[in-house]
C-alpha atoms as a printed R data frame, in Angstrom:
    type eleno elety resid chain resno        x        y       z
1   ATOM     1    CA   UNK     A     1  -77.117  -72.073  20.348
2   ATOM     2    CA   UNK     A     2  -76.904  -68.981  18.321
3   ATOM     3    CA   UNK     A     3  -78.783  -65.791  19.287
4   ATOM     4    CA   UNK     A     4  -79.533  -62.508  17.921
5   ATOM     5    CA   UNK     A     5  -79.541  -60.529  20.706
6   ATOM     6    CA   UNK     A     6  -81.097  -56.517  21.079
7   ATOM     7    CA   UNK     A     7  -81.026  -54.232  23.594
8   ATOM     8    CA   UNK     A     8  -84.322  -53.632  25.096
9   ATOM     9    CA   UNK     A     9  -85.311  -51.123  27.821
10  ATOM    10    CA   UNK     A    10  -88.545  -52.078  29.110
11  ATOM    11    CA   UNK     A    11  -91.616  -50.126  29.511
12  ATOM    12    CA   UNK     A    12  -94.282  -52.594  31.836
13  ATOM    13    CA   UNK     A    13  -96.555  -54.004  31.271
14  ATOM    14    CA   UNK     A    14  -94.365  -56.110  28.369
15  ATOM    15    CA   UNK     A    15  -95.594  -59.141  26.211
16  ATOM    16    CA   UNK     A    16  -92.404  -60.341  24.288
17  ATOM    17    CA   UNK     A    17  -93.014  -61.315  20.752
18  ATOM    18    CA   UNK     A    18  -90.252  -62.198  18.414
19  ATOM    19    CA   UNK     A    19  -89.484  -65.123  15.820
20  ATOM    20    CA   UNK     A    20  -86.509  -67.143  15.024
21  ATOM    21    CA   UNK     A    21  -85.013  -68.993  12.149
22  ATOM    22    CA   UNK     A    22  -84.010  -72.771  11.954
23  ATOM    23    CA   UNK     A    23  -81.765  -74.185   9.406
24  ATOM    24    CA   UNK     A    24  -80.306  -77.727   8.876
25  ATOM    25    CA   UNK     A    25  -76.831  -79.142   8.091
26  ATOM    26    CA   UNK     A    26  -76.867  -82.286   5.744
27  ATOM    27    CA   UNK     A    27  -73.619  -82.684   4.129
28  ATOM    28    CA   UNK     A    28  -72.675  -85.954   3.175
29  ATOM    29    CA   UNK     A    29  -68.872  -87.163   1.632
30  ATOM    30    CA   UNK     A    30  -68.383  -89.902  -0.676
31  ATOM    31    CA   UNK     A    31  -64.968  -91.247  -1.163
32  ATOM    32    CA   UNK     A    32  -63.996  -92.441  -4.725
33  ATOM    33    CA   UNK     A    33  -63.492  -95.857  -5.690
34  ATOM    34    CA   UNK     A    34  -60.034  -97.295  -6.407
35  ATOM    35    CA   UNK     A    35  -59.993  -99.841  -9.574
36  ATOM    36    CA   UNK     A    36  -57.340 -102.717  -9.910
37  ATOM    37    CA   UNK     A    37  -56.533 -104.012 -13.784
38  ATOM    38    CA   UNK     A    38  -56.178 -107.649 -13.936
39  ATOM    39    CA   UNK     A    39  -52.419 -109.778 -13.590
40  ATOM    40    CA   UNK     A    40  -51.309 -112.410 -14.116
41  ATOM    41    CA   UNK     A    41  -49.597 -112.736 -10.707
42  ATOM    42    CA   UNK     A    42  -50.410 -114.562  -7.815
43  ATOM    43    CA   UNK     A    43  -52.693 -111.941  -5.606
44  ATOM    44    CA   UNK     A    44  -51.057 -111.192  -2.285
45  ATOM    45    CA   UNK     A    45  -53.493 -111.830   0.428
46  ATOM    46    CA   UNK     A    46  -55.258 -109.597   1.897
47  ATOM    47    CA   UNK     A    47  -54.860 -108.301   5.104
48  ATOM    48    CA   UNK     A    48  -57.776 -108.574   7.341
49  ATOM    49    CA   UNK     A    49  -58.753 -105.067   9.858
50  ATOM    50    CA   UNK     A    50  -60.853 -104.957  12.757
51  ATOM    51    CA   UNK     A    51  -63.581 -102.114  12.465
52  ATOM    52    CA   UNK     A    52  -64.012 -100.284  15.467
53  ATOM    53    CA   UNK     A    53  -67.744  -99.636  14.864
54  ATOM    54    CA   UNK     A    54  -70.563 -101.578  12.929
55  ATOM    55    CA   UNK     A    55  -72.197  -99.809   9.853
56  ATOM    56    CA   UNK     A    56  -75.031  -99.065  11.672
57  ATOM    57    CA   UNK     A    57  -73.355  -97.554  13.990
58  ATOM    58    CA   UNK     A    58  -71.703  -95.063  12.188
59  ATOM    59    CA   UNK     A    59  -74.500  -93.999  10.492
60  ATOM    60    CA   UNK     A    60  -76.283  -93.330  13.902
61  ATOM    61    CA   UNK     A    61  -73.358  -91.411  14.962
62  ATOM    62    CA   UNK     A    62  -73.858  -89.476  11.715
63  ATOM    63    CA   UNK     A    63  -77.824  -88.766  12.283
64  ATOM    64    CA   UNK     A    64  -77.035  -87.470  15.669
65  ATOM    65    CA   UNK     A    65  -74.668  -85.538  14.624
66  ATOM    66    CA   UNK     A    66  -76.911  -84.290  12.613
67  ATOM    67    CA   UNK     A    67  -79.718  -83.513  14.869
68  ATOM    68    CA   UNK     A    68  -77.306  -81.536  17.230
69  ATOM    69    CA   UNK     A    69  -76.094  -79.511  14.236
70  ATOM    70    CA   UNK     A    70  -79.928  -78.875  13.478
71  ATOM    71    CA   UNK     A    71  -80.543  -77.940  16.940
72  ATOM    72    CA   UNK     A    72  -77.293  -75.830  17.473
73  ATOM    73    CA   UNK     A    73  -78.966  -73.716  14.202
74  ATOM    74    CA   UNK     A    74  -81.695  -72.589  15.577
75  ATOM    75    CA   UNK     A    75  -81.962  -68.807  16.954
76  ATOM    76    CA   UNK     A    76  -83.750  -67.554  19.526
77  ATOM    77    CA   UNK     A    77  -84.494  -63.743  19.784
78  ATOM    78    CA   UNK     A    78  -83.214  -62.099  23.263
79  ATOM    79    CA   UNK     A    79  -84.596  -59.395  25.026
80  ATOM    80    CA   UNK     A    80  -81.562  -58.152  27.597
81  ATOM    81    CA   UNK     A    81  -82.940  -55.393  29.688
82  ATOM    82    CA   UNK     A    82  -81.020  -52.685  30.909
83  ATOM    83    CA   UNK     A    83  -82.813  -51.059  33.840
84  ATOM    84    CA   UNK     A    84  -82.851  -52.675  37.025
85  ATOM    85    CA   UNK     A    85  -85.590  -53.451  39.675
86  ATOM    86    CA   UNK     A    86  -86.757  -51.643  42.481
87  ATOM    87    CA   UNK     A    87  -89.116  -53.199  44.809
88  ATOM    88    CA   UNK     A    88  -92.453  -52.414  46.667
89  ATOM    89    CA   UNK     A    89  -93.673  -53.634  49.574
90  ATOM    90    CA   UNK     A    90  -97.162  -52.930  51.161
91  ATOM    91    CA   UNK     A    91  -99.427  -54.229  53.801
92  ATOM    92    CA   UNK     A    92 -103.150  -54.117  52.375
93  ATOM    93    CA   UNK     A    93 -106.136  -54.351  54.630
94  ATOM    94    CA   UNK     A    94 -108.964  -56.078  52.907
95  ATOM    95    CA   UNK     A    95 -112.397  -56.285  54.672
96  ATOM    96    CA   UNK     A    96 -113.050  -60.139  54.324
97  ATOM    97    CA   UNK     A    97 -109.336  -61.031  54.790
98  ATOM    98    CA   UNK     A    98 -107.714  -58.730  56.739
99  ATOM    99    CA   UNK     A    99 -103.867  -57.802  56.093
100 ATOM   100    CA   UNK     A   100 -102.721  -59.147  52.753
101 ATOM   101    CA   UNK     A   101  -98.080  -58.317  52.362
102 ATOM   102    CA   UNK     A   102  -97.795  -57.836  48.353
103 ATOM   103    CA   UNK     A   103  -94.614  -57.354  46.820
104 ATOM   104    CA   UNK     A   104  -94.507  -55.519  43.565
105 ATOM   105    CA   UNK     A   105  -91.378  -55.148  40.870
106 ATOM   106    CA   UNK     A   106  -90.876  -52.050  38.982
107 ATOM   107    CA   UNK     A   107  -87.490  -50.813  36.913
108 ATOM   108    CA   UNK     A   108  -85.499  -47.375  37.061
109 ATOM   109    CA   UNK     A   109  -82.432  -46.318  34.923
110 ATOM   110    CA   UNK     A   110  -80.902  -44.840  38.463
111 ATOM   111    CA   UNK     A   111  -78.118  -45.917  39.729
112 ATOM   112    CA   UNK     A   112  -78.282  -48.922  42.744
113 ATOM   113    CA   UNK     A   113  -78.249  -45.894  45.446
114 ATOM   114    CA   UNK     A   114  -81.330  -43.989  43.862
115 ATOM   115    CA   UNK     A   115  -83.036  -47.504  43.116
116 ATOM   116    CA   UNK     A   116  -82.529  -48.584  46.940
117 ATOM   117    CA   UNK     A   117  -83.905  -45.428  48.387
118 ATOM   118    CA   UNK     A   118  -86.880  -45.448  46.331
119 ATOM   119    CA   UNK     A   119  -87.547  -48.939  46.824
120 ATOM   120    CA   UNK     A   120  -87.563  -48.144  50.690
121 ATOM   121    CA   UNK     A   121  -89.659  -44.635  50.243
122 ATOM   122    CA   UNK     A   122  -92.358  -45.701  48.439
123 ATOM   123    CA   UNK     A   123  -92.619  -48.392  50.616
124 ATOM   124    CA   UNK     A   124  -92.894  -46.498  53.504
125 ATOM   125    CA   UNK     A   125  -96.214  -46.209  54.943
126 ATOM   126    CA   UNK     A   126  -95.627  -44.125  58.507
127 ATOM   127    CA   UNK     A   127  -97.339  -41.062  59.117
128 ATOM   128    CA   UNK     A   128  -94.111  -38.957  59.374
129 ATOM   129    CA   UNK     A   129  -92.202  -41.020  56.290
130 ATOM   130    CA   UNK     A   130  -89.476  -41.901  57.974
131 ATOM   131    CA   UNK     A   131  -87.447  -42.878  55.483
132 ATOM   132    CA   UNK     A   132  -87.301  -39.587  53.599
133 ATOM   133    CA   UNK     A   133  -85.037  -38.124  56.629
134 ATOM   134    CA   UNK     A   134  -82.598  -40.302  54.849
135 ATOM   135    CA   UNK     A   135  -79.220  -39.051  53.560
136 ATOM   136    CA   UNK     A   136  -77.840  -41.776  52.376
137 ATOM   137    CA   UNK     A   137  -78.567  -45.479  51.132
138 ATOM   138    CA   UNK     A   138  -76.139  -48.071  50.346
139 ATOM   139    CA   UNK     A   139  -75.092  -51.543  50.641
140 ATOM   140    CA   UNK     A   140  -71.819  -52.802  50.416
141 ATOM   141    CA   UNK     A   141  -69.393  -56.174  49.347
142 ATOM   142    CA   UNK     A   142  -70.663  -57.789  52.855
143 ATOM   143    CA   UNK     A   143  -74.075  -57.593  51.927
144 ATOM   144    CA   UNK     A   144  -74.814  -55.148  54.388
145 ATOM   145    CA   UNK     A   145  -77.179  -52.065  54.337
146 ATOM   146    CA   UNK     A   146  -75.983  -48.962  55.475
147 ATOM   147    CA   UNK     A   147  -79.235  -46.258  56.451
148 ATOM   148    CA   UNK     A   148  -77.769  -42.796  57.670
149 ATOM   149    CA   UNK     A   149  -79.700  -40.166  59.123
150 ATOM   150    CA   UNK     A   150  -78.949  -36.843  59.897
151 ATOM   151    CA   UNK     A   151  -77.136  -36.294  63.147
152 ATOM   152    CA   UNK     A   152  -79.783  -34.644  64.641
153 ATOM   153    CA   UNK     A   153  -82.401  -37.266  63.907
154 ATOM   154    CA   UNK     A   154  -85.351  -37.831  65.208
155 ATOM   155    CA   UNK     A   155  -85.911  -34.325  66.098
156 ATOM   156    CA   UNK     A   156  -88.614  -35.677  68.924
157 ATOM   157    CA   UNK     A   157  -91.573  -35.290  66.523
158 ATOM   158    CA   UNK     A   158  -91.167  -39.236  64.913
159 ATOM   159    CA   UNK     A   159  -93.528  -41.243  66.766
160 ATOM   160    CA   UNK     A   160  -95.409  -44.285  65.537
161 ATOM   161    CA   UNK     A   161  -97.994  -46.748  67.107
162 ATOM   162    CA   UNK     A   162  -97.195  -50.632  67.130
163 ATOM   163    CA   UNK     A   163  -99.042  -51.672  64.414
164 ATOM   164    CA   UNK     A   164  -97.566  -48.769  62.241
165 ATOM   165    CA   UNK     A   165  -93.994  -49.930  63.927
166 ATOM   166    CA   UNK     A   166  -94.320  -53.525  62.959
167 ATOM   167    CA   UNK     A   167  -95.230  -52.294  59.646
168 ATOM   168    CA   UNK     A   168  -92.149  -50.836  59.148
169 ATOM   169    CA   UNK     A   169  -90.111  -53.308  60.466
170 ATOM   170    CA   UNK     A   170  -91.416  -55.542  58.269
171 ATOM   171    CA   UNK     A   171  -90.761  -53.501  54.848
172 ATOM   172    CA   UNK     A   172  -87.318  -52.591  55.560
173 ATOM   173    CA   UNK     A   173  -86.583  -56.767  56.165
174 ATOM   174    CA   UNK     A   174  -88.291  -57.372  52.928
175 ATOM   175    CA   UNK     A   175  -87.064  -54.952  50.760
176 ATOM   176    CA   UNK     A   176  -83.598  -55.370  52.680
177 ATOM   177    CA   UNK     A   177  -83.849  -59.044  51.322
178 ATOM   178    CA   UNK     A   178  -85.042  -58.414  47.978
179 ATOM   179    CA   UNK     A   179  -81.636  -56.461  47.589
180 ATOM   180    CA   UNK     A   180  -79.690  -59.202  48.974
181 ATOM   181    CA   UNK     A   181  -78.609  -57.617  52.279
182 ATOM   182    CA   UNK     A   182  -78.260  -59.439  55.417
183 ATOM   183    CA   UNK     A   183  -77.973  -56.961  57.855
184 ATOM   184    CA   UNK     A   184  -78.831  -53.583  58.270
185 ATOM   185    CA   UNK     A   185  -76.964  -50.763  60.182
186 ATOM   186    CA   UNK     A   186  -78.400  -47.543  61.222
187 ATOM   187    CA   UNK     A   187  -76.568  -44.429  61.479
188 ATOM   188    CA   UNK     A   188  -77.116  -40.448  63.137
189 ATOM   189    CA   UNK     A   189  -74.373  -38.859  61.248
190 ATOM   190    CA   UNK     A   190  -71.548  -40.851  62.049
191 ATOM   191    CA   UNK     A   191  -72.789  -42.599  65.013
192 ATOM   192    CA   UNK     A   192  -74.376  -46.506  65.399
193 ATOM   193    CA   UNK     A   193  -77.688  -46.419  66.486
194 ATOM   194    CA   UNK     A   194  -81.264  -44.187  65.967
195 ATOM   195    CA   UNK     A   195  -83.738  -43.535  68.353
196 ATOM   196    CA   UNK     A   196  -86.496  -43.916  65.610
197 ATOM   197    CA   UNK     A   197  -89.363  -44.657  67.826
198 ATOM   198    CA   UNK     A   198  -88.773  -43.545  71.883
199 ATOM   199    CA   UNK     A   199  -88.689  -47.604  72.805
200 ATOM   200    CA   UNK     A   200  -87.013  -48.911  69.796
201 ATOM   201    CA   UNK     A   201  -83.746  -48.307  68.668
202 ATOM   202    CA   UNK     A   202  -82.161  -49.899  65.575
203 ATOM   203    CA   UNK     A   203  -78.255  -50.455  65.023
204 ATOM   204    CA   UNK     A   204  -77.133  -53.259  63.735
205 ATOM   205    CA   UNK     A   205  -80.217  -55.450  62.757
206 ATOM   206    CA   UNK     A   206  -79.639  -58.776  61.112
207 ATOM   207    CA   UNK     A   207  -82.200  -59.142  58.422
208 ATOM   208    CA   UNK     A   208  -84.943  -61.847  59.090
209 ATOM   209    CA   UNK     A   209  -87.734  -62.974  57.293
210 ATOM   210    CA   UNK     A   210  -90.403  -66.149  58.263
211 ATOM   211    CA   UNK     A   211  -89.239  -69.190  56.281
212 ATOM   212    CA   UNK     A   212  -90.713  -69.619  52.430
213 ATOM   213    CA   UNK     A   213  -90.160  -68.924  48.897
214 ATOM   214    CA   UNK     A   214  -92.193  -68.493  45.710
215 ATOM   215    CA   UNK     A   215  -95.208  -65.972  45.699
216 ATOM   216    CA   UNK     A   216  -98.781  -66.292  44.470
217 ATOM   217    CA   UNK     A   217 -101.296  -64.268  42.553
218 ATOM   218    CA   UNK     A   218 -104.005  -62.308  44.394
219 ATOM   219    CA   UNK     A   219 -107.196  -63.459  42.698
220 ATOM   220    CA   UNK     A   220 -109.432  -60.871  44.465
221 ATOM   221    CA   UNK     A   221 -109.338  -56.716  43.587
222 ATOM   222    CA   UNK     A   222 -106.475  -55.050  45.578
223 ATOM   223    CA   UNK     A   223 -106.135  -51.145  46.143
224 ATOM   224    CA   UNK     A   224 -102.203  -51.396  45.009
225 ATOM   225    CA   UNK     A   225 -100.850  -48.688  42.774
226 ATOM   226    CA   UNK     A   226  -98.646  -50.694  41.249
227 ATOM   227    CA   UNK     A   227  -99.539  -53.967  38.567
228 ATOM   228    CA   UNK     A   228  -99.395  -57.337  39.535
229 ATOM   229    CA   UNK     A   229  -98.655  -56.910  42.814
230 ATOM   230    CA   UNK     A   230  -97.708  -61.160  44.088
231 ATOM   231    CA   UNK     A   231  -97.996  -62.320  47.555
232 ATOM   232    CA   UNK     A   232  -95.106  -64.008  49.259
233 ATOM   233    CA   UNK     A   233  -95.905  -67.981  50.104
234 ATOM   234    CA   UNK     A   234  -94.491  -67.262  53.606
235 ATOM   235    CA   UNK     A   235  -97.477  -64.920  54.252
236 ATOM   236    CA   UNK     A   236 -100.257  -67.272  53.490
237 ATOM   237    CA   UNK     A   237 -101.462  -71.040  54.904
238 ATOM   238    CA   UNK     A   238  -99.856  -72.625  51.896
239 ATOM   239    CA   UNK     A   239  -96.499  -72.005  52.717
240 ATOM   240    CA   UNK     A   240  -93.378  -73.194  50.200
241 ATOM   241    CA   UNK     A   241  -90.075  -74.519  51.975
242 ATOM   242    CA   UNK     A   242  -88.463  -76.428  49.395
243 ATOM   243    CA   UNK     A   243  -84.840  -75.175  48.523
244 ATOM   244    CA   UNK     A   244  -84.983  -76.375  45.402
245 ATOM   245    CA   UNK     A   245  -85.896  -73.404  41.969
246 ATOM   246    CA   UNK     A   246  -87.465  -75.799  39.668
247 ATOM   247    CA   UNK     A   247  -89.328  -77.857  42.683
248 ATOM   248    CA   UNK     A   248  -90.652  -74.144  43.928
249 ATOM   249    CA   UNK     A   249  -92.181  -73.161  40.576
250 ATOM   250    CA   UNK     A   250  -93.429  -76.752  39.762
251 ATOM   251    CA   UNK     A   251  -95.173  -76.526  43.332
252 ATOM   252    CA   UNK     A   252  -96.310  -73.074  42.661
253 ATOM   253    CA   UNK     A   253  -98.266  -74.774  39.241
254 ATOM   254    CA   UNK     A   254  -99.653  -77.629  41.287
255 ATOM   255    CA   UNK     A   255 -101.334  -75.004  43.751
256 ATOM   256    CA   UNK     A   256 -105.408  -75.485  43.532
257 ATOM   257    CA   UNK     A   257 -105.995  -71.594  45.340
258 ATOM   258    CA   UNK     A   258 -106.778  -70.216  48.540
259 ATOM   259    CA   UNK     A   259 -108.892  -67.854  50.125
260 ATOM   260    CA   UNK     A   260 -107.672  -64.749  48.152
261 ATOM   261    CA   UNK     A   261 -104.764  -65.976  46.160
262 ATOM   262    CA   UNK     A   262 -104.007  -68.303  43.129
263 ATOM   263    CA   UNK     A   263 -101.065  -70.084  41.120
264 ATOM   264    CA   UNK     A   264  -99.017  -67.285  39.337
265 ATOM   265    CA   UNK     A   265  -98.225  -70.521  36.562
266 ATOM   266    CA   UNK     A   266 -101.451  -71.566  34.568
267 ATOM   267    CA   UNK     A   267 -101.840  -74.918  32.875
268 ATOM   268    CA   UNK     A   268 -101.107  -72.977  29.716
269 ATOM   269    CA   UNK     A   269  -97.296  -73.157  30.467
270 ATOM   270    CA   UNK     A   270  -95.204  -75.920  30.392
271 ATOM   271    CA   UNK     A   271  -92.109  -76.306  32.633
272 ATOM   272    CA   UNK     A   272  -89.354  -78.064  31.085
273 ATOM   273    CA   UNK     A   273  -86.641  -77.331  33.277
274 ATOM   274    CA   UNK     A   274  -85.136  -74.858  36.081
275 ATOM   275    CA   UNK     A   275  -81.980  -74.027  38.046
276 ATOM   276    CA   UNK     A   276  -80.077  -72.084  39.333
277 ATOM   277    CA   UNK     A   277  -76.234  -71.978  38.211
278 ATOM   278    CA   UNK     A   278  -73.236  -71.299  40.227
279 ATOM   279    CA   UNK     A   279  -72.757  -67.796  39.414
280 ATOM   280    CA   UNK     A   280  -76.032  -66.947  40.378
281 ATOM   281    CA   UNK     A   281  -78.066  -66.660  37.318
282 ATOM   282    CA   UNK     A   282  -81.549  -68.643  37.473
283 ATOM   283    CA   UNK     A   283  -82.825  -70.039  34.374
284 ATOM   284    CA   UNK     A   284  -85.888  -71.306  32.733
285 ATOM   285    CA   UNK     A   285  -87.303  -73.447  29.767
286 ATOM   286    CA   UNK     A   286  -90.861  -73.496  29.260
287 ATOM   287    CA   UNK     A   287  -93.398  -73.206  26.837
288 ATOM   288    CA   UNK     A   288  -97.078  -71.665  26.026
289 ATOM   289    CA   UNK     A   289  -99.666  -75.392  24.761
290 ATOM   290    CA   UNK     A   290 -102.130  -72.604  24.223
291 ATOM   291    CA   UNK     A   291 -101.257  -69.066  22.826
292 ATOM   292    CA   UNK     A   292 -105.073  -68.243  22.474
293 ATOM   293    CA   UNK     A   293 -105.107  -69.031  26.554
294 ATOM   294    CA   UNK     A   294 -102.954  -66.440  27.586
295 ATOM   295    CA   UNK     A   295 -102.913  -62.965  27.606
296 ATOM   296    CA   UNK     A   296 -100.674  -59.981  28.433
297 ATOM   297    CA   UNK     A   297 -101.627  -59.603  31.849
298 ATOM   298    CA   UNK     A   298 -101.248  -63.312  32.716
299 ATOM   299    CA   UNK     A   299  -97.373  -63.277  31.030
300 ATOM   300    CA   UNK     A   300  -95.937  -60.225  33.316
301 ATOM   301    CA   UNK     A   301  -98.088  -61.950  36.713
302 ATOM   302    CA   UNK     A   302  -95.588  -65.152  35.287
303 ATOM   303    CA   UNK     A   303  -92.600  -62.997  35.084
304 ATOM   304    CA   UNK     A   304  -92.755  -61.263  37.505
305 ATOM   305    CA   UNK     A   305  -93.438  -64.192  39.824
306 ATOM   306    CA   UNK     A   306  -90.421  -66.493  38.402
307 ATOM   307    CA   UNK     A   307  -88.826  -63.149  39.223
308 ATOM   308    CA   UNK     A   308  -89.198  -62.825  42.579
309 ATOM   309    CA   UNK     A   309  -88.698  -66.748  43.287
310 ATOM   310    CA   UNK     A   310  -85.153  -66.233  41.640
311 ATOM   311    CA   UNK     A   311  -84.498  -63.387  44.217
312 ATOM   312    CA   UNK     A   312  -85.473  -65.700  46.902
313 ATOM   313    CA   UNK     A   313  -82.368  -67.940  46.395
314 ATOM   314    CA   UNK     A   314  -80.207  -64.394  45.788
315 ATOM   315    CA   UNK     A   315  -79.952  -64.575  41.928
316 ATOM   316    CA   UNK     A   316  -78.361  -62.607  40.096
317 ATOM   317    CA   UNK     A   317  -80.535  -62.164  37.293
318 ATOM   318    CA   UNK     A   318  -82.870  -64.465  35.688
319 ATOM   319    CA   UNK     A   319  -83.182  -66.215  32.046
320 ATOM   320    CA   UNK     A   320  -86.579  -67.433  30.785
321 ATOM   321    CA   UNK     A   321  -86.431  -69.257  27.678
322 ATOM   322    CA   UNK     A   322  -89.582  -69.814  25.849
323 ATOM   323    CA   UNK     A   323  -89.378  -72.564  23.673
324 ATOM   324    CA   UNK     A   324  -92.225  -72.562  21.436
325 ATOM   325    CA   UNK     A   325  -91.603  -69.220  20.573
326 ATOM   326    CA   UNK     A   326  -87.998  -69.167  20.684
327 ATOM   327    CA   UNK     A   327  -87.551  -66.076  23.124
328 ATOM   328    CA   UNK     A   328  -85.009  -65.226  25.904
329 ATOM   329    CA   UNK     A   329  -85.647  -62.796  28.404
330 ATOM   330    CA   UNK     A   330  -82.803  -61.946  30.710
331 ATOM   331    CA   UNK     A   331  -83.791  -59.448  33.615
332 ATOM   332    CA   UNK     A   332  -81.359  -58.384  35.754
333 ATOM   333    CA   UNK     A   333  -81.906  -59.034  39.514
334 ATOM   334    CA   UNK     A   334  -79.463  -58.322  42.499
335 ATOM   335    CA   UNK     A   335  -77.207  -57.653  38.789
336 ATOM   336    CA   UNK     A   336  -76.400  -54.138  38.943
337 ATOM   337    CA   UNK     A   337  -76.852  -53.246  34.995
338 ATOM   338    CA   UNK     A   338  -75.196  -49.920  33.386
339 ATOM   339    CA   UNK     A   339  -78.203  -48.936  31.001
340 ATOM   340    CA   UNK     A   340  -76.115  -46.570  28.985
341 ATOM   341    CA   UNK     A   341  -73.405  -49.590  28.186
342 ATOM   342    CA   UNK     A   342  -73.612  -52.153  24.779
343 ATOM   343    CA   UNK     A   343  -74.859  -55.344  26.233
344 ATOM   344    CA   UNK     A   344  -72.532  -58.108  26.058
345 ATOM   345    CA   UNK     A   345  -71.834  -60.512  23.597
346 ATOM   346    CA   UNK     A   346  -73.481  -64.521  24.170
């Protein structure tokens, strides 16, 4: 497949829109035609060969050939972005349904440190923001998360109740997961350990989540202030274990709708195909049966939920190939992009 490919960095909400060019190879080689003058010898006879392959076959072998060299023409536009997520997380109290978890996706130019430390600040819903006693952020080759706070810390004036506690708890395992980490340590200066609430210290804290993958769309108003905010699968009664990429997202279609939430994939898309390969990079085919169906808002809800799925089984960044209109998006995922560098070559 040959691509044109262009840097993007992305501004969100995005709708991709690009074209592509399709060409065909037909060349066909006729060999000349020997002549013999007439003798009057005795012919020798002639030798019989075996063919290896009927007529017929050959000239199927030569239309396929054909078709792949047709298909192996055709360009498809790519979008490579540059900046790399950072995640939200946020518990949101709704009057009719109580305590809805939304995860939310937005991008930064920083570098992974910056983008983890925001991702964990603006997350942070405690009365004293806790996390912005942080001096340092980081996770390392073992896919550990390192949080350090100063010696001195707490100072005796961090105190939270246990719902605000469990609220906590929970954000730092989700955006610790998002990020890939599975464990986190907690440091006061140099030393293992933090007294962050008087009855609950945290020092090395294996991260956990409640089993479940692929999110859904909220189909009633939430008070986010961030767009397209999806809620995980594991937080609802229509919970996805399957451990398979395309099986998730093909489930995630299927889904009729709950109380408050709906399928992130309308009918207007068509899977083709999904996985995930063996360097870590999740890919999709699909395609829009009805362009006058969909809209901008429904296309990043899509993305970003294919998105978040991918980071579920710890890819590394995720391709989504749409086939109608011949576009790739590749978005960068636990990927750790340099936005100043030339993308590379496909």
């Amino acid at each position: 497949m040959n691509k044109k490919i262009m840097a993007f960095v992305p501004t969100l909400p995005f709708l991709l829109t690009m074209a592509c060019d399709s060409s065909e190879m037909n060349d066909t080689t006729t060999d000349p035609v020997e002549t013999t003058e007439a003798s009057d010898e005795d012919p020798e006879p002639v030798k019989e060969e075996t063919v290896d392959a009927a007529p017929e076959e050959d000239n199927e072998d030569t239309s396929t050939t054909d078709d792949v060299a047709e298909e192996e023409t055709v360009e498809h536009d790519e979008l490579f972005f540059t900046e790399n997520i950072m995640l939200n997380y946020n518990e949101l109290i709704d009057e009719e349904h109580g305590v809805i978890p939304v995860v939310a996706i937005t991008v930064s130019a920083s570098d992974l440190e910056h983008r983890l430390s925001h991702s964990f600040q603006s997350s942070d819903t405690t009365q004293d923001h806790i996390t912005e006693h942080l001096t340092n952020v980081e996770i390392d080759d073992n896919n550990v998360i390192h949080f350090t706070f100063p010696e001195d810390f707490p100072d005796g004036s961090i105190s939270m109740a246990s719902t605000e506690s469990l609220v906590f708890t929970n954000m730092l395992h989700v955006i610790s997961d998002g990020f890939g980490a599975k464990q986190m340590n907690f440091y006061a200066g140099d030393e293992l350990g933090v007294m962050i609430n008087p009855l609950d210290e945290l020092s090395e804290v294996p991260v956990v989540l409640d089993d479940g993958v692929g999110y859904y769309r909220p189909s009633i108003s939430l008070d986010s202030d961030y767009e397209n905010p999806l809620i995980p699968t594991r937080s609802t009664d229509h919970t996805i274990l399957s451990d398979d990429f395309e099986e998730v997202l093909h489930e995630l279609q299927a889904f009729e709708g709950g109380a408050y939430y709906e399928s992130p994939i309308p009918d207007v898309i068509e899977l083709h195909d999904a996985w995930i390969e063996d360097d870590g990079k999740a890919q999709l085919h699909y395609s829009i049966t009805d362009e006058s169906e969909w809209d901008e808002e429904q296309q990043q809800a899509f993305e970003y939920a294919v998105f978040l799925t991918a980071l579920d089984f710890n890819a590394t960044n995720a391709r989504l190939v749409d086939e109608g209109n011949q576009e790739i998006l590749d978005f960068p995922l636990l990927e750790d992009r340099d936005p100043h560098a030339n993308q590379p070559e496909h």
